[in-house]
Amino acid sequence: MLDADLKTQLQAYLEKVTHPIELVASLDDSAKSQELLELLQDIASLSDQVSLDRHGTDARKPSFAINRVGTDVGVRFAGIPLGHEFTSLVLALLQVGGHPSKASQDVIEQVRNLEGEFRFETFMSLSCHSCPDTVQALNLMSVINPNIKHVAIDGALFQDEVNERQVMSVPTVFLNGEPFDQGRMTIEQIAARLDTGAAQRAAEQIKTKAAFDVLVIGGGPAGAAAAIYAARKGIRTGVAAERFGGQVLDTMAIENFISVPYTEGPKLAASLEQHVHEYDVDVMNLQRAEQLIPPADPNGLIEVKLANGASLKSKTVILSTGARWRNMNVPGEQEFRNKGVTYCPHCDGPLFKGKRVAVIGGGNSGVEAAIDLAGIVGHVTLLEFDSKLRADEVLQRKLRSMPNVKVIVSAQTTEVLGDDKVTGLAYTDRTTGDSHRVELEGIFVQIGLLPNTEWLKGTLKLSPRGEIEVDARGETSIPGVFAAGDVTTVPFKQIVIAMGEGAKASLSAFDHLIRMPVAVEQEAEVAA
């Protein structure tokens, strides 16, 4: 099942296991059960600390549990966790086997102290790059706290259950049989949801912080670069981010990051966070900014109010809140979001195996999505608003070679149709004015990004598209407030450009600081 290289690597990892673990398999006569059995036999053969019991009684087959012998500590997988979930499998083996995690001690204690019974089920797909974070977070929580149980379910193998529970995007998490949440989640986010007092405690802690020299709002590539460049100057640096990594966490293949031929978004985001933590940066994750308050005088402190009620003050601020997927803004889109309307073909594509879907958007993202989906679904209809596709020619040639793809240009989507889930869409031919309907089960929206600037309206100057207007130094219309990345008017929304702009904004902020009067230093000390 596992090739020789993987076996060698896994055997080295299993040497870190300190408590005996047992793999308990629930199998039937299917080919997938035989495939799972071969995988588990390979794992058990690599360590004396691992044993295999093939007589499990779980109703989901194939599935297996990883149990710490003599305890009630364990995790469960329904399916064969390869692909993106192979790392989840390895971590589960290590953590159930007693190897410590890299989670902070504060988070571990928070999870350990949660009261109540929590039975989590995560529907995932092996091609989903967002799913492993959620699966690994819940697996670790179940190892830390025996009152938490978790099973990761491969939706592609349990289609009947997917249909019955109307799972149309991954990861989808159920808690005690009821919908809990959808999308990528970290252990910090899940623990905060379950721990009702967490937000207030975080707010009280933030209120005690001294004023910063540079405060970065946002933790994507631009924010990470800005924080690193500021910290290297030896000045007091803080980062407040709603989720560290930003839009990169939702990106699959990255092949144009100079000097790195190929990487994936979550891996790059983890490297960014690790690099930031190598410096003296105060990182405040899971914090959403809600208001920017300019200083009362040109050399005063800038204030940023957070959603939890706390405020942060700084001599300079760098805004790098990034962007999010743009919505179609048509009737039915929000009603059927995650019920057939989705924004991640890599994550949710396997849930639509053999079905009819549409891709909205003819740029690189849309055409790449159509190509990927064509290998999974029954048929793809790509709709482009313009009179021609805008994707690179190499992608268009590949698209035209796919026999189960239909391209419709000059098409304006007007409505998402459905009952309890998507059944089709309506569009208008912009050339003739005629209206048409397409029957399908899924709609993948790929029409670009929308800047996260709603909270800044009326505070600083924004472009007609809602982007923060910046000059050549990254400075906004408010002195001392800089901006970088996809949230700004800088053209070409690319990771490498965002990083460069973040570094530039940080250097500009430092230049601004050294030109400020000494009185501001004294004011900052008083605020502290």
Short mmCIF file of N, CA, C and O in Angstrom, two decimals, residues 22-28 33 36 40 52-67 76-78 151 158:
data_model
loop_
_atom_site.label_atom_id
_atom_site.label_comp_id
_atom_site.label_asym_id
_atom_site.label_seq_id
_atom_site.Cartn_x
_atom_site.Cartn_y
_atom_site.Cartn_z
N GLU A 22 -3.42 0.95 19.33
CA GLU A 22 -4.08 -0.14 18.61
C GLU A 22 -4.94 0.43 17.50
O GLU A 22 -5.70 1.39 17.71
N LEU A 23 -4.80 -0.15 16.33
CA LEU A 23 -5.62 0.21 15.19
C LEU A 23 -6.78 -0.77 15.13
O LEU A 23 -6.56 -1.98 14.98
N VAL A 24 -8.00 -0.27 15.26
CA VAL A 24 -9.18 -1.13 15.25
C VAL A 24 -9.97 -0.87 13.97
O VAL A 24 -10.57 0.20 13.81
N ALA A 25 -9.95 -1.84 13.07
CA ALA A 25 -10.55 -1.66 11.74
C ALA A 25 -11.95 -2.25 11.68
O ALA A 25 -12.18 -3.37 12.15
N SER A 26 -12.87 -1.51 11.07
CA SER A 26 -14.22 -1.99 10.77
C SER A 26 -14.31 -2.14 9.25
O SER A 26 -14.26 -1.15 8.52
N LEU A 27 -14.45 -3.39 8.79
CA LEU A 27 -14.31 -3.67 7.37
C LEU A 27 -15.48 -4.48 6.84
O LEU A 27 -16.21 -5.13 7.60
N ASP A 28 -15.66 -4.46 5.52
CA ASP A 28 -16.61 -5.34 4.85
C ASP A 28 -15.86 -6.00 3.69
O ASP A 28 -14.63 -6.07 3.70
N SER A 33 -12.32 -1.54 1.57
CA SER A 33 -11.97 -2.14 2.86
C SER A 33 -10.65 -2.90 2.75
O SER A 33 -9.81 -2.86 3.66
N LEU A 36 -7.92 -0.34 2.75
CA LEU A 36 -7.66 0.17 4.09
C LEU A 36 -6.89 -0.85 4.92
O LEU A 36 -5.95 -0.51 5.65
N LEU A 40 -3.34 -0.31 6.96
CA LEU A 40 -3.17 -0.53 8.40
C LEU A 40 -2.15 -1.62 8.69
O LEU A 40 -1.39 -1.53 9.67
N LEU A 52 -2.79 -4.28 15.48
CA LEU A 52 -3.95 -4.19 14.59
C LEU A 52 -5.02 -5.18 15.00
O LEU A 52 -4.75 -6.37 15.18
N ASP A 53 -6.25 -4.67 15.15
CA ASP A 53 -7.44 -5.50 15.39
C ASP A 53 -8.39 -5.23 14.23
O ASP A 53 -8.88 -4.12 14.06
N ARG A 54 -8.66 -6.27 13.43
CA ARG A 54 -9.50 -6.09 12.24
C ARG A 54 -10.97 -6.44 12.49
O ARG A 54 -11.73 -6.61 11.55
N HIS A 55 -11.38 -6.51 13.74
CA HIS A 55 -12.75 -6.94 14.05
C HIS A 55 -13.57 -5.81 14.67
O HIS A 55 -14.41 -6.04 15.55
N GLY A 56 -13.37 -4.59 14.23
CA GLY A 56 -14.15 -3.47 14.72
C GLY A 56 -15.61 -3.58 14.31
O GLY A 56 -15.95 -4.26 13.33
N THR A 57 -16.48 -2.90 15.03
CA THR A 57 -17.93 -3.02 14.79
C THR A 57 -18.58 -1.70 14.40
O THR A 57 -19.79 -1.56 14.47
N ASP A 58 -17.79 -0.73 13.97
CA ASP A 58 -18.38 0.55 13.58
C ASP A 58 -19.28 0.37 12.37
O ASP A 58 -18.97 -0.40 11.46
N ALA A 59 -20.40 1.12 12.34
CA ALA A 59 -21.35 0.99 11.24
C ALA A 59 -20.78 1.49 9.93
O ALA A 59 -21.14 1.00 8.85
N ARG A 60 -19.89 2.47 9.99
CA ARG A 60 -19.28 2.98 8.77
C ARG A 60 -18.13 2.04 8.37
O ARG A 60 -17.21 1.81 9.15
N LYS A 61 -18.19 1.52 7.18
CA LYS A 61 -17.15 0.62 6.68
C LYS A 61 -16.77 1.05 5.27
O LYS A 61 -17.67 1.28 4.45
N PRO A 62 -15.49 1.21 4.99
CA PRO A 62 -14.35 0.97 5.88
C PRO A 62 -14.08 2.17 6.79
O PRO A 62 -14.21 3.31 6.40
N SER A 63 -13.69 1.86 8.03
CA SER A 63 -13.27 2.88 8.98
C SER A 63 -12.32 2.24 9.98
O SER A 63 -12.19 1.02 10.03
N PHE A 64 -11.67 3.08 10.77
CA PHE A 64 -10.79 2.54 11.80
C PHE A 64 -10.58 3.57 12.89
O PHE A 64 -10.71 4.78 12.68
N ALA A 65 -10.27 3.06 14.08
CA ALA A 65 -9.95 3.90 15.22
C ALA A 65 -8.47 3.75 15.54
O ALA A 65 -7.88 2.70 15.31
N ILE A 66 -7.88 4.82 16.06
CA ILE A 66 -6.53 4.78 16.62
C ILE A 66 -6.69 5.01 18.12
O ILE A 66 -7.04 6.11 18.55
N ASN A 67 -6.48 3.96 18.90
CA ASN A 67 -6.72 4.04 20.35
C ASN A 67 -5.42 3.88 21.14
O ASN A 67 -4.56 3.07 20.77
N ARG A 76 -10.84 8.68 15.18
CA ARG A 76 -11.39 7.74 14.21
C ARG A 76 -11.40 8.37 12.82
O ARG A 76 -11.66 9.56 12.67
N PHE A 77 -11.12 7.54 11.81
CA PHE A 77 -11.23 7.93 10.41
C PHE A 77 -12.22 6.99 9.73
O PHE A 77 -12.09 5.76 9.84
N ALA A 78 -13.18 7.55 9.02
CA ALA A 78 -14.07 6.76 8.17
C ALA A 78 -13.62 6.98 6.74
O ALA A 78 -13.91 8.02 6.13
N VAL A 151 -14.62 11.93 14.54
CA VAL A 151 -14.43 11.04 13.41
C VAL A 151 -14.37 11.89 12.15
O VAL A 151 -15.19 12.78 11.94
N PHE A 158 -18.72 7.91 1.38
CA PHE A 158 -20.01 7.77 2.08
C PHE A 158 -21.02 8.74 1.49
O PHE A 158 -21.57 9.60 2.17
#
